[in-house]
CSV table of C-alpha atoms in Angstrom, one decimal:
chain,number,residue,atom,x,y,z
A,1,MET,CA,-31.6,29.4,-33.4
A,2,SER,CA,-29.9,30.5,-30.2
A,3,PRO,CA,-26.4,31.9,-30.4
A,4,LEU,CA,-23.7,29.4,-30.0
A,5,THR,CA,-20.5,30.1,-28.1
A,6,ILE,CA,-17.5,27.8,-28.0
A,7,VAL,CA,-15.2,28.2,-25.1
A,8,THR,CA,-11.5,27.5,-25.5
A,9,LEU,CA,-8.1,28.6,-24.1
A,10,ASP,CA,-6.7,32.0,-24.7
A,11,TRP,CA,-3.3,30.6,-25.8
A,12,VAL,CA,-1.4,27.3,-26.0
A,13,PRO,CA,2.2,26.5,-27.0
A,14,ASP,CA,2.9,25.1,-30.5
A,15,PHE,CA,2.7,21.3,-29.8
A,16,PRO,CA,-1.0,21.0,-29.1
A,17,ARG,CA,-2.1,23.4,-31.8
A,18,GLY,CA,-4.6,21.8,-34.2
A,19,PHE,CA,-5.4,19.2,-31.5
A,20,VAL,CA,-7.0,21.2,-28.7
A,21,ARG,CA,-10.4,19.6,-28.3
A,22,ASP,CA,-12.5,22.7,-29.2
A,23,ILE,CA,-11.8,21.5,-32.7
A,24,ARG,CA,-14.5,18.8,-32.2
A,25,ALA,CA,-17.0,21.4,-31.2
A,26,ARG,CA,-16.0,23.6,-34.1
A,27,TRP,CA,-16.2,20.7,-36.5
A,28,ALA,CA,-19.6,19.6,-35.3
A,29,ALA,CA,-20.8,23.2,-35.6
A,30,GLU,CA,-19.5,23.4,-39.2
A,31,GLU,CA,-21.1,20.1,-40.2
A,32,ALA,CA,-24.4,21.2,-38.5
A,33,GLY,CA,-24.3,24.6,-40.2
A,34,ARG,CA,-24.3,26.4,-36.9
A,35,PRO,CA,-22.5,29.7,-36.8
A,36,TYR,CA,-20.6,30.3,-33.5
A,37,GLN,CA,-18.5,32.8,-31.7
A,38,VAL,CA,-15.5,32.0,-29.5
A,39,GLU,CA,-14.9,32.9,-25.9
A,40,THR,CA,-11.6,32.2,-24.0
A,41,VAL,CA,-10.5,31.2,-20.6
A,42,PRO,CA,-6.9,31.6,-19.4
A,43,GLY,CA,-4.7,28.5,-19.8
A,44,ALA,CA,-1.9,29.6,-17.6
A,45,GLN,CA,-3.8,30.6,-14.5
A,46,LYS,CA,-7.0,28.5,-14.0
A,47,THR,CA,-9.8,30.7,-12.7
A,48,GLU,CA,-13.0,30.3,-10.8
A,49,ALA,CA,-15.0,31.6,-13.8
A,50,HIS,CA,-13.5,28.7,-15.7
A,51,ARG,CA,-14.5,26.2,-13.1
A,52,GLU,CA,-18.1,27.4,-13.1
A,53,ILE,CA,-18.5,26.3,-16.7
A,54,GLN,CA,-16.1,23.3,-16.7
A,55,PRO,CA,-15.5,21.6,-13.3
A,56,TYR,CA,-12.2,20.1,-14.5
A,57,GLN,CA,-11.1,23.5,-15.8
A,58,GLN,CA,-10.6,22.0,-19.3
A,59,VAL,CA,-11.8,23.0,-22.7
A,60,PRO,CA,-14.0,23.0,-24.6
A,61,ALA,CA,-17.3,24.0,-23.2
A,62,ILE,CA,-20.2,25.6,-25.1
A,63,ARG,CA,-23.0,28.0,-24.3
A,64,ASP,CA,-26.1,27.3,-26.4
A,65,GLY,CA,-28.8,29.7,-25.3
A,66,ASP,CA,-29.3,29.0,-21.6
A,67,LEU,CA,-27.4,25.7,-21.6
A,68,THR,CA,-23.8,25.4,-20.7
A,69,LEU,CA,-22.2,22.1,-21.6
A,70,PHE,CA,-18.8,20.4,-21.4
A,71,GLU,CA,-17.3,17.1,-22.6
A,72,SER,CA,-16.5,17.2,-26.3
A,73,GLY,CA,-18.5,14.0,-26.9
A,74,ALA,CA,-21.6,15.5,-25.3
A,75,ILE,CA,-21.1,18.8,-27.1
A,76,VAL,CA,-20.9,17.0,-30.5
A,77,LEU,CA,-24.0,14.9,-29.8
A,78,HIS,CA,-25.8,18.1,-28.7
A,79,LEU,CA,-24.9,20.0,-31.8
A,80,ALA,CA,-25.8,17.0,-33.9
A,81,GLU,CA,-29.5,16.9,-32.7
A,82,GLY,CA,-31.9,17.5,-35.6
A,83,THR,CA,-29.1,17.2,-38.2
A,84,PRO,CA,-27.9,14.3,-40.4
A,85,LEU,CA,-25.1,13.8,-37.9
A,86,LEU,CA,-27.6,12.1,-35.6
A,87,PRO,CA,-30.3,10.1,-37.5
A,88,PRO,CA,-33.1,9.8,-34.9
A,89,ASP,CA,-33.7,6.1,-35.7
A,90,ARG,CA,-30.0,5.3,-35.1
A,91,ARG,CA,-29.4,7.4,-32.0
A,92,SER,CA,-28.2,4.6,-29.9
A,93,GLU,CA,-25.7,3.4,-32.5
A,94,VAL,CA,-24.3,6.9,-33.0
A,95,THR,CA,-23.9,7.2,-29.2
A,96,GLN,CA,-22.3,3.7,-29.2
A,97,TRP,CA,-19.6,5.0,-31.6
A,98,VAL,CA,-19.0,8.2,-29.8
A,99,ILE,CA,-18.4,6.3,-26.6
A,100,SER,CA,-16.4,3.7,-28.4
A,101,ALA,CA,-14.0,6.4,-29.5
A,102,LEU,CA,-13.8,8.1,-26.1
A,103,ASN,CA,-13.6,5.1,-23.9
A,104,THR,CA,-12.6,1.8,-25.6
A,105,VAL,CA,-10.3,3.4,-28.2
A,106,GLU,CA,-9.0,6.4,-26.2
A,107,ILE,CA,-8.3,4.3,-23.1
A,108,ALA,CA,-5.8,2.4,-25.3
A,109,THR,CA,-4.5,5.2,-27.4
A,110,GLY,CA,-4.3,7.7,-24.6
A,111,HIS,CA,-2.2,5.3,-22.5
A,112,TRP,CA,0.3,5.1,-25.4
A,113,LEU,CA,0.0,8.8,-26.2
A,114,LEU,CA,0.7,9.8,-22.6
A,115,MET,CA,3.9,7.8,-22.6
A,116,ILE,CA,5.0,9.5,-25.9
A,117,LEU,CA,4.3,12.9,-24.3
A,118,GLN,CA,6.2,11.9,-21.2
A,119,ARG,CA,9.1,11.0,-23.4
A,120,ASP,CA,9.0,14.3,-25.3
A,121,TYR,CA,7.9,16.7,-22.4
A,122,PRO,CA,8.7,15.0,-19.1
A,123,GLU,CA,8.6,18.4,-17.3
A,124,ILE,CA,4.9,18.7,-18.2
A,125,PHE,CA,3.7,15.1,-18.3
A,126,GLY,CA,5.7,13.3,-15.7
A,127,PRO,CA,8.2,10.4,-15.5
A,128,GLY,CA,8.8,8.6,-18.7
A,129,ALA,CA,8.0,5.0,-19.5
A,130,THR,CA,10.6,2.2,-20.1
A,131,ASP,CA,10.9,0.6,-23.5
A,132,ALA,CA,9.1,-2.5,-22.3
A,133,GLN,CA,6.2,-0.4,-21.0
A,134,LEU,CA,6.0,1.6,-24.2
A,135,ALA,CA,6.0,-1.6,-26.2
A,136,HIS,CA,3.2,-3.1,-24.1
A,137,ALA,CA,1.1,0.0,-24.5
A,138,ARG,CA,1.7,0.0,-28.2
A,139,ARG,CA,0.6,-3.6,-28.4
A,140,GLY,CA,-2.6,-2.8,-26.5
A,141,MET,CA,-3.3,0.1,-28.8
A,142,ASP,CA,-2.5,-1.9,-32.0
A,143,LEU,CA,-5.0,-4.6,-30.9
A,144,ARG,CA,-7.8,-2.1,-30.6
A,145,LEU,CA,-6.8,-0.4,-33.9
A,146,GLY,CA,-6.8,-3.7,-35.7
A,147,GLN,CA,-10.3,-4.6,-34.3
A,148,LEU,CA,-11.6,-1.2,-35.4
A,149,GLU,CA,-10.1,-1.5,-38.8
A,150,ARG,CA,-11.7,-4.8,-39.3
A,151,GLU,CA,-15.1,-3.5,-38.2
A,152,LEU,CA,-14.8,-0.5,-40.7
A,153,ASP,CA,-13.9,-2.8,-43.6
A,154,GLY,CA,-16.1,-2.0,-46.6
A,155,ARG,CA,-17.7,1.0,-44.9
A,156,GLU,CA,-17.2,4.6,-45.7
A,157,TRP,CA,-18.2,5.7,-42.2
A,158,LEU,CA,-19.0,3.9,-38.9
A,159,LEU,CA,-22.7,3.7,-39.7
A,160,GLY,CA,-22.1,3.0,-43.4
A,161,ASP,CA,-22.9,5.8,-45.9
A,162,GLN,CA,-23.9,8.4,-43.4
A,163,PHE,CA,-21.2,10.5,-41.7
A,164,THR,CA,-22.3,11.0,-38.1
A,165,ALA,CA,-21.3,12.4,-34.7
A,166,GLY,CA,-19.5,9.1,-34.1
A,167,ASP,CA,-17.1,9.8,-37.0
A,168,ILE,CA,-16.2,13.2,-35.6
A,169,LEU,CA,-15.1,11.6,-32.3
A,170,MET,CA,-13.5,8.5,-33.8
A,171,ALA,CA,-11.6,10.4,-36.5
A,172,ASP,CA,-10.3,13.0,-34.1
A,173,THR,CA,-9.2,10.3,-31.6
A,174,LEU,CA,-7.2,8.6,-34.4
A,175,ARG,CA,-5.8,12.0,-35.6
A,176,GLN,CA,-4.2,12.5,-32.1
A,177,ILE,CA,-2.1,9.3,-32.5
A,178,ASP,CA,-1.3,9.9,-36.2
A,179,HIS,CA,2.5,10.1,-35.7
A,180,ASP,CA,5.4,7.8,-35.0
A,181,GLY,CA,4.1,5.6,-37.8
A,182,VAL,CA,1.2,4.3,-35.7
A,183,LEU,CA,-1.3,4.1,-38.7
A,184,ASP,CA,1.3,2.6,-41.1
A,185,GLY,CA,0.0,-0.9,-40.4
A,186,PHE,CA,-3.6,0.1,-40.7
A,187,PRO,CA,-4.3,1.3,-44.2
A,188,GLY,CA,-8.1,1.1,-43.7
A,189,LEU,CA,-7.9,3.5,-40.7
A,190,ARG,CA,-5.4,5.7,-42.7
A,191,ALA,CA,-8.0,6.0,-45.5
A,192,TYR,CA,-10.9,6.6,-43.0
A,193,LEU,CA,-9.0,9.3,-41.3
A,194,ASP,CA,-8.0,10.9,-44.6
A,195,ARG,CA,-11.6,10.9,-45.7
A,196,ALA,CA,-12.7,12.6,-42.5
A,197,LYS,CA,-9.9,15.2,-42.7
A,198,ALA,CA,-10.9,16.0,-46.3
A,199,ARG,CA,-14.3,17.1,-45.3
A,200,PRO,CA,-14.8,20.9,-45.7
A,201,GLY,CA,-16.2,21.1,-42.2
A,202,PHE,CA,-13.1,19.7,-40.7
A,203,GLN,CA,-10.9,21.9,-42.8
A,204,ARG,CA,-12.8,25.0,-41.7
A,205,ALA,CA,-12.7,23.9,-38.1
A,206,TYR,CA,-8.9,23.3,-38.3
A,207,ASP,CA,-8.2,26.6,-39.9
A,208,ALA,CA,-10.3,28.4,-37.5
A,209,GLN,CA,-8.5,26.9,-34.5
A,210,MET,CA,-5.1,27.6,-36.0
A,211,ASP,CA,-6.1,31.2,-36.8
A,212,HIS,CA,-7.2,31.5,-33.2
A,213,TRP,CA,-3.7,30.7,-31.9
A,214,LYS,CA,-2.1,33.0,-34.5
A,215,ALA,CA,-4.3,35.9,-33.2
A,216,ALA,CA,-3.4,34.9,-29.7
A,217,ASP,CA,0.3,35.1,-30.5
A,218,LYS,CA,-0.2,38.5,-32.0
A,219,ALA,CA,-2.1,39.7,-28.9
A,220,ARG,CA,0.7,38.5,-26.6
A,221,ALA,CA,3.3,40.1,-28.8
A,222,ALA,CA,1.4,43.4,-28.6
A,223,VAL,CA,1.2,43.2,-24.8
A,224,ALA,CA,5.0,42.3,-24.6
A,225,ALA,CA,5.9,45.3,-26.8
A,226,SER,CA,3.7,47.8,-25.0
B,1,MET,CA,-41.7,-4.1,-25.0
B,2,SER,CA,-39.2,-6.1,-26.9
B,3,PRO,CA,-37.3,-8.8,-25.1
B,4,LEU,CA,-34.0,-7.6,-23.7
B,5,THR,CA,-30.9,-9.8,-23.7
B,6,ILE,CA,-27.6,-8.9,-21.9
B,7,VAL,CA,-24.5,-10.6,-23.2
B,8,THR,CA,-21.7,-11.3,-20.8
B,9,LEU,CA,-18.9,-13.8,-20.3
B,10,ASP,CA,-19.4,-17.4,-19.5
B,11,TRP,CA,-16.9,-17.4,-16.6
B,12,VAL,CA,-14.3,-15.1,-15.1
B,13,PRO,CA,-11.8,-15.7,-12.2
B,14,ASP,CA,-12.5,-14.2,-8.8
B,15,PHE,CA,-10.8,-10.8,-9.0
B,16,PRO,CA,-13.1,-9.1,-11.5
B,17,ARG,CA,-16.3,-10.6,-10.1
B,18,GLY,CA,-18.8,-7.8,-9.3
B,19,PHE,CA,-17.0,-5.5,-11.6
B,20,VAL,CA,-17.5,-7.0,-15.1
B,21,ARG,CA,-19.2,-4.2,-16.9
B,22,ASP,CA,-22.4,-6.1,-17.7
B,23,ILE,CA,-23.3,-4.9,-14.2
B,24,ARG,CA,-24.0,-1.4,-15.7
B,25,ALA,CA,-26.4,-2.9,-18.2
B,26,ARG,CA,-28.1,-5.0,-15.4
B,27,TRP,CA,-28.3,-1.9,-13.2
B,28,ALA,CA,-29.9,0.3,-15.9
B,29,ALA,CA,-32.3,-2.5,-16.7
B,30,GLU,CA,-33.3,-2.7,-13.0
B,31,GLU,CA,-33.7,1.0,-12.7
B,32,ALA,CA,-35.7,1.1,-15.9
B,33,GLY,CA,-37.9,-1.8,-14.8
B,34,ARG,CA,-36.9,-3.9,-17.9
B,35,PRO,CA,-36.8,-7.6,-17.3
B,36,TYR,CA,-33.9,-9.3,-19.2
B,37,GLN,CA,-32.3,-12.6,-19.9
B,38,VAL,CA,-28.6,-13.3,-20.0
B,39,GLU,CA,-26.6,-14.8,-22.9
B,40,THR,CA,-22.9,-15.7,-22.7
B,41,VAL,CA,-19.8,-15.7,-24.9
B,42,PRO,CA,-16.7,-17.6,-24.1
B,43,GLY,CA,-14.1,-15.6,-22.2
B,44,ALA,CA,-11.1,-18.0,-22.7
B,45,GLN,CA,-11.4,-18.5,-26.4
B,46,LYS,CA,-12.6,-15.4,-28.3
B,47,THR,CA,-15.0,-16.4,-31.1
B,48,GLU,CA,-16.2,-14.9,-34.4
B,49,ALA,CA,-19.8,-15.0,-33.0
B,50,HIS,CA,-18.6,-12.7,-30.2
B,51,ARG,CA,-16.9,-10.4,-32.7
B,52,GLU,CA,-20.1,-10.1,-34.7
B,53,ILE,CA,-21.9,-8.5,-31.8
B,54,GLN,CA,-18.9,-6.7,-30.2
B,55,PRO,CA,-16.0,-5.7,-32.5
B,56,TYR,CA,-13.5,-5.6,-29.6
B,57,GLN,CA,-14.7,-9.0,-28.3
B,58,GLN,CA,-15.5,-7.4,-24.9
B,59,VAL,CA,-18.7,-7.4,-22.8
B,60,PRO,CA,-21.4,-6.3,-22.3
B,61,ALA,CA,-23.5,-6.1,-25.4
B,62,ILE,CA,-27.3,-6.2,-25.5
B,63,ARG,CA,-29.9,-7.4,-27.9
B,64,ASP,CA,-33.1,-5.3,-27.7
B,65,GLY,CA,-35.5,-6.5,-30.4
B,66,ASP,CA,-33.6,-6.1,-33.7
B,67,LEU,CA,-30.9,-3.9,-32.2
B,68,THR,CA,-27.5,-5.1,-31.1
B,69,LEU,CA,-25.6,-2.6,-29.1
B,70,PHE,CA,-22.3,-2.4,-27.3
B,71,GLU,CA,-20.4,0.1,-25.1
B,72,SER,CA,-21.8,0.1,-21.6
B,73,GLY,CA,-22.4,3.9,-21.7
B,74,ALA,CA,-24.4,3.7,-24.9
B,75,ILE,CA,-26.3,0.7,-23.4
B,76,VAL,CA,-27.2,2.5,-20.3
B,77,LEU,CA,-28.4,5.6,-22.3
B,78,HIS,CA,-30.4,3.3,-24.5
B,79,LEU,CA,-32.1,1.6,-21.6
B,80,ALA,CA,-32.7,5.0,-20.0
B,81,GLU,CA,-34.8,6.3,-22.9
B,82,GLY,CA,-38.3,7.1,-21.8
B,83,THR,CA,-37.5,6.6,-18.1
B,84,PRO,CA,-36.6,9.0,-15.3
B,85,LEU,CA,-33.0,8.0,-15.9
B,86,LEU,CA,-33.0,10.3,-18.9
B,87,PRO,CA,-35.3,13.4,-18.5
B,88,PRO,CA,-35.9,14.5,-22.1
B,89,ASP,CA,-35.3,18.2,-21.3
B,90,ARG,CA,-31.9,17.4,-19.8
B,91,ARG,CA,-30.6,14.8,-22.3
B,92,SER,CA,-27.4,16.7,-23.2
B,93,GLU,CA,-26.5,17.1,-19.5
B,94,VAL,CA,-27.1,13.5,-18.8
B,95,THR,CA,-24.9,12.6,-21.8
B,96,GLN,CA,-22.3,15.0,-20.5
B,97,TRP,CA,-22.0,13.1,-17.2
B,98,VAL,CA,-22.0,9.7,-18.9
B,99,ILE,CA,-19.1,10.8,-21.0
B,100,SER,CA,-17.4,12.7,-18.1
B,101,ALA,CA,-17.3,9.3,-16.3
B,102,LEU,CA,-16.1,7.3,-19.2
B,103,ASN,CA,-13.5,9.8,-20.6
B,104,THR,CA,-12.3,12.5,-18.2
B,105,VAL,CA,-12.6,10.5,-15.0
B,106,GLU,CA,-11.8,7.0,-16.4
B,107,ILE,CA,-8.8,8.2,-18.4
B,108,ALA,CA,-7.3,9.3,-15.1
B,109,THR,CA,-8.6,6.4,-12.9
B,110,GLY,CA,-8.0,3.8,-15.5
B,111,HIS,CA,-4.3,4.8,-15.8
B,112,TRP,CA,-3.8,4.3,-12.1
B,113,LEU,CA,-5.9,1.2,-12.0
B,114,LEU,CA,-3.9,-0.4,-14.8
B,115,MET,CA,-0.7,0.2,-12.8
B,116,ILE,CA,-2.3,-1.5,-9.7
B,117,LEU,CA,-3.4,-4.4,-11.8
B,118,GLN,CA,0.1,-4.7,-13.3
B,119,ARG,CA,1.5,-4.7,-9.8
B,120,ASP,CA,-0.9,-7.5,-8.7
B,121,TYR,CA,-1.2,-9.5,-12.0
B,122,PRO,CA,1.9,-8.7,-14.2
B,123,GLU,CA,1.4,-12.0,-16.1
B,124,ILE,CA,-2.0,-10.7,-17.4
B,125,PHE,CA,-1.6,-6.9,-17.4
B,126,GLY,CA,2.1,-6.4,-18.4
B,127,PRO,CA,5.2,-4.8,-17.0
B,128,GLY,CA,4.7,-3.0,-13.6
B,129,ALA,CA,5.1,0.8,-13.0
B,130,THR,CA,7.8,2.3,-10.8
B,131,ASP,CA,6.9,4.0,-7.5
B,132,ALA,CA,7.4,7.4,-9.2
B,133,GLN,CA,5.1,6.5,-12.1
B,134,LEU,CA,2.4,5.2,-9.7
B,135,ALA,CA,2.7,8.3,-7.6
B,136,HIS,CA,2.3,10.5,-10.7
B,137,ALA,CA,-0.8,8.6,-11.8
B,138,ARG,CA,-2.2,8.8,-8.3
B,139,ARG,CA,-1.8,12.6,-8.3
B,140,GLY,CA,-3.5,12.9,-11.7
B,141,MET,CA,-6.4,10.8,-10.5
B,142,ASP,CA,-6.6,12.7,-7.2
B,143,LEU,CA,-6.8,16.0,-9.1
B,144,ARG,CA,-9.8,14.8,-11.1
B,145,LEU,CA,-11.5,13.2,-8.0
B,146,GLY,CA,-11.1,16.4,-6.1
B,147,GLN,CA,-12.7,18.4,-8.9
B,148,LEU,CA,-15.5,16.0,-9.2
B,149,GLU,CA,-16.1,16.1,-5.4
B,150,ARG,CA,-16.2,19.8,-5.4
B,151,GLU,CA,-18.7,19.8,-8.3
B,152,LEU,CA,-21.0,17.3,-6.4
B,153,ASP,CA,-20.9,19.4,-3.2
B,154,GLY,CA,-24.5,19.9,-2.0
B,155,ARG,CA,-26.1,17.6,-4.6
B,156,GLU,CA,-27.5,14.2,-4.1
B,157,TRP,CA,-26.8,13.1,-7.7
B,158,LEU,CA,-25.0,14.7,-10.6
B,159,LEU,CA,-28.1,16.5,-11.9
B,160,GLY,CA,-29.4,17.4,-8.4
B,161,ASP,CA,-32.3,15.4,-7.0
B,162,GLN,CA,-32.8,13.1,-10.0
B,163,PHE,CA,-30.8,9.9,-10.3
B,164,THR,CA,-29.9,9.5,-14.0
B,165,ALA,CA,-27.9,7.4,-16.4
B,166,GLY,CA,-24.9,9.6,-15.6
B,167,ASP,CA,-24.9,8.4,-12.0
B,168,ILE,CA,-24.8,4.8,-13.1
B,169,LEU,CA,-21.7,5.4,-15.1
B,170,MET,CA,-20.0,7.7,-12.6
B,171,ALA,CA,-20.7,5.6,-9.5
B,172,ASP,CA,-19.5,2.4,-11.3
B,173,THR,CA,-16.3,4.2,-12.4
B,174,LEU,CA,-15.7,5.2,-8.8
B,175,ARG,CA,-16.5,1.8,-7.5
B,176,GLN,CA,-13.7,0.3,-9.6
B,177,ILE,CA,-11.1,2.3,-7.8
B,178,ASP,CA,-12.6,2.0,-4.3
B,179,HIS,CA,-9.6,0.1,-2.8
B,180,ASP,CA,-6.1,1.0,-1.6
B,181,GLY,CA,-7.7,3.9,0.4
B,182,VAL,CA,-8.3,5.9,-2.8
B,183,LEU,CA,-11.6,7.5,-1.6
B,184,ASP,CA,-10.4,8.1,2.0
B,185,GLY,CA,-9.5,11.7,1.1
B,186,PHE,CA,-12.8,12.3,-0.6
B,187,PRO,CA,-15.7,12.0,1.9
B,188,GLY,CA,-18.2,13.5,-0.6
B,189,LEU,CA,-17.4,10.9,-3.2
B,190,ARG,CA,-17.5,8.2,-0.6
B,191,ALA,CA,-21.0,9.3,0.4
B,192,TYR,CA,-22.1,9.6,-3.2
B,193,LEU,CA,-20.9,6.1,-4.0
B,194,ASP,CA,-22.5,4.7,-0.9
B,195,ARG,CA,-25.8,6.3,-1.8
B,196,ALA,CA,-25.6,4.8,-5.3
B,197,LYS,CA,-24.7,1.3,-4.0
B,198,ALA,CA,-27.6,1.4,-1.6
B,199,ARG,CA,-30.1,1.6,-4.4
B,200,PRO,CA,-32.2,-1.6,-4.7
B,201,GLY,CA,-31.5,-1.6,-8.4
B,202,PHE,CA,-27.7,-1.7,-7.9
B,203,GLN,CA,-28.1,-4.4,-5.2
B,204,ARG,CA,-30.2,-6.6,-7.6
B,205,ALA,CA,-27.8,-6.1,-10.4
B,206,TYR,CA,-24.8,-7.0,-8.2
B,207,ASP,CA,-26.4,-10.1,-6.8
B,208,ALA,CA,-27.5,-11.2,-10.3
B,209,GLN,CA,-23.9,-10.9,-11.6
B,210,MET,CA,-22.5,-12.7,-8.6
B,211,ASP,CA,-25.1,-15.5,-8.9
B,212,HIS,CA,-24.1,-15.8,-12.6
B,213,TRP,CA,-20.5,-16.5,-11.7
B,214,LYS,CA,-21.5,-19.0,-9.0
B,215,ALA,CA,-23.7,-20.9,-11.6
B,216,ALA,CA,-20.7,-20.8,-14.0
B,217,ASP,CA,-18.5,-22.3,-11.3
B,218,LYS,CA,-21.0,-25.1,-10.8
B,219,ALA,CA,-21.3,-25.8,-14.5
B,220,ARG,CA,-17.5,-26.0,-14.8
B,221,ALA,CA,-17.3,-28.3,-11.7
B,222,ALA,CA,-20.0,-30.6,-13.3
B,223,VAL,CA,-18.0,-30.7,-16.6
B,224,ALA,CA,-14.8,-31.4,-14.7
B,225,ALA,CA,-16.4,-34.3,-12.7
B,226,SER,CA,-18.1,-35.9,-15.7
């Protein structure tokens, strides 16, 4: 097996910790039983070296042998190849759910989330929404969440009994909006997300990301003290 | 080869014609040399039968033999299997560009597009944005478009010489925002989109969708007159 490298940022402030999307690559690697190392790119000053591996200068990216790959959904599908995360006879359905999370669900949740971030961090995310706009975005999101909950009814995971790449993307998309009481009205999604977060692979990925930021804090403190 | 059915709406008003996302399924079918038939679901009154094939009651969906599939990106990747649209040794890269179009690019373009639709059709799309919000969304979109243009520099298609499933999704995502002068500042993207639209497969898909709406108008007129 070729060595796997996950590329993430060298440091982030507190609020996105635990949510930076390298967690999806880490989670898939854990579920797939792939050891990995971590490489960083600077978050504060975007570099040409960063652009060469990720044209939007975002994270994550991975290096897997000779292949460099970006987009967390494509990374998770790539790491899922040949593992139970991607049953070969259900490839198109797994892809359907990966894309459902990243397009249909995230277009709705991301619209609301951006407004919340604008409310809390206008200096970073831009001019805030009115109450009417926020309520409209919330209704659009709630419509999608209700449809998803109904679809999941009676199933443990999106494909039934088998946890797949689609669940990594869908659960992580839901996790990003799990505040301000959003999931209170959706007990089925709440239970689905809790099941996903209880997986040892998620726990290890989460802890590894949080440890990464702690080490980054320590490195910055050492530089500041020197 | 199993019979392929593309599911779309029975009728839409003028403004989304040519842009309803079944065009992506039609385009992929044309590029893949797959004949298809069309089945419709009512747009005005959402039905349980619609929910059974598409949990968000959107279009398109497809039936391919025993498989029912939704999400245009997953449909295009499915139809691309075994064709030059998805070279087996570059599967992860093709998937990367499909998801790049549907998440990274469309999150930015969709945010701006929604504001434009709210400005033009507030009764359908909700409360309109302020000039400052619209300008902020435009800057976010322009940043992504500039990064994409730079990445495409010197290439005919996203993977180089080979037109793939990623180009269907990326070109169609760009096509949706090709108004209000958005692409004027991006001659590389303009040329890329024009190359994509010049493909006979796109032309046939576009004409077939427009013919579908014309036939729908005729059917409605016949019902109204009876």
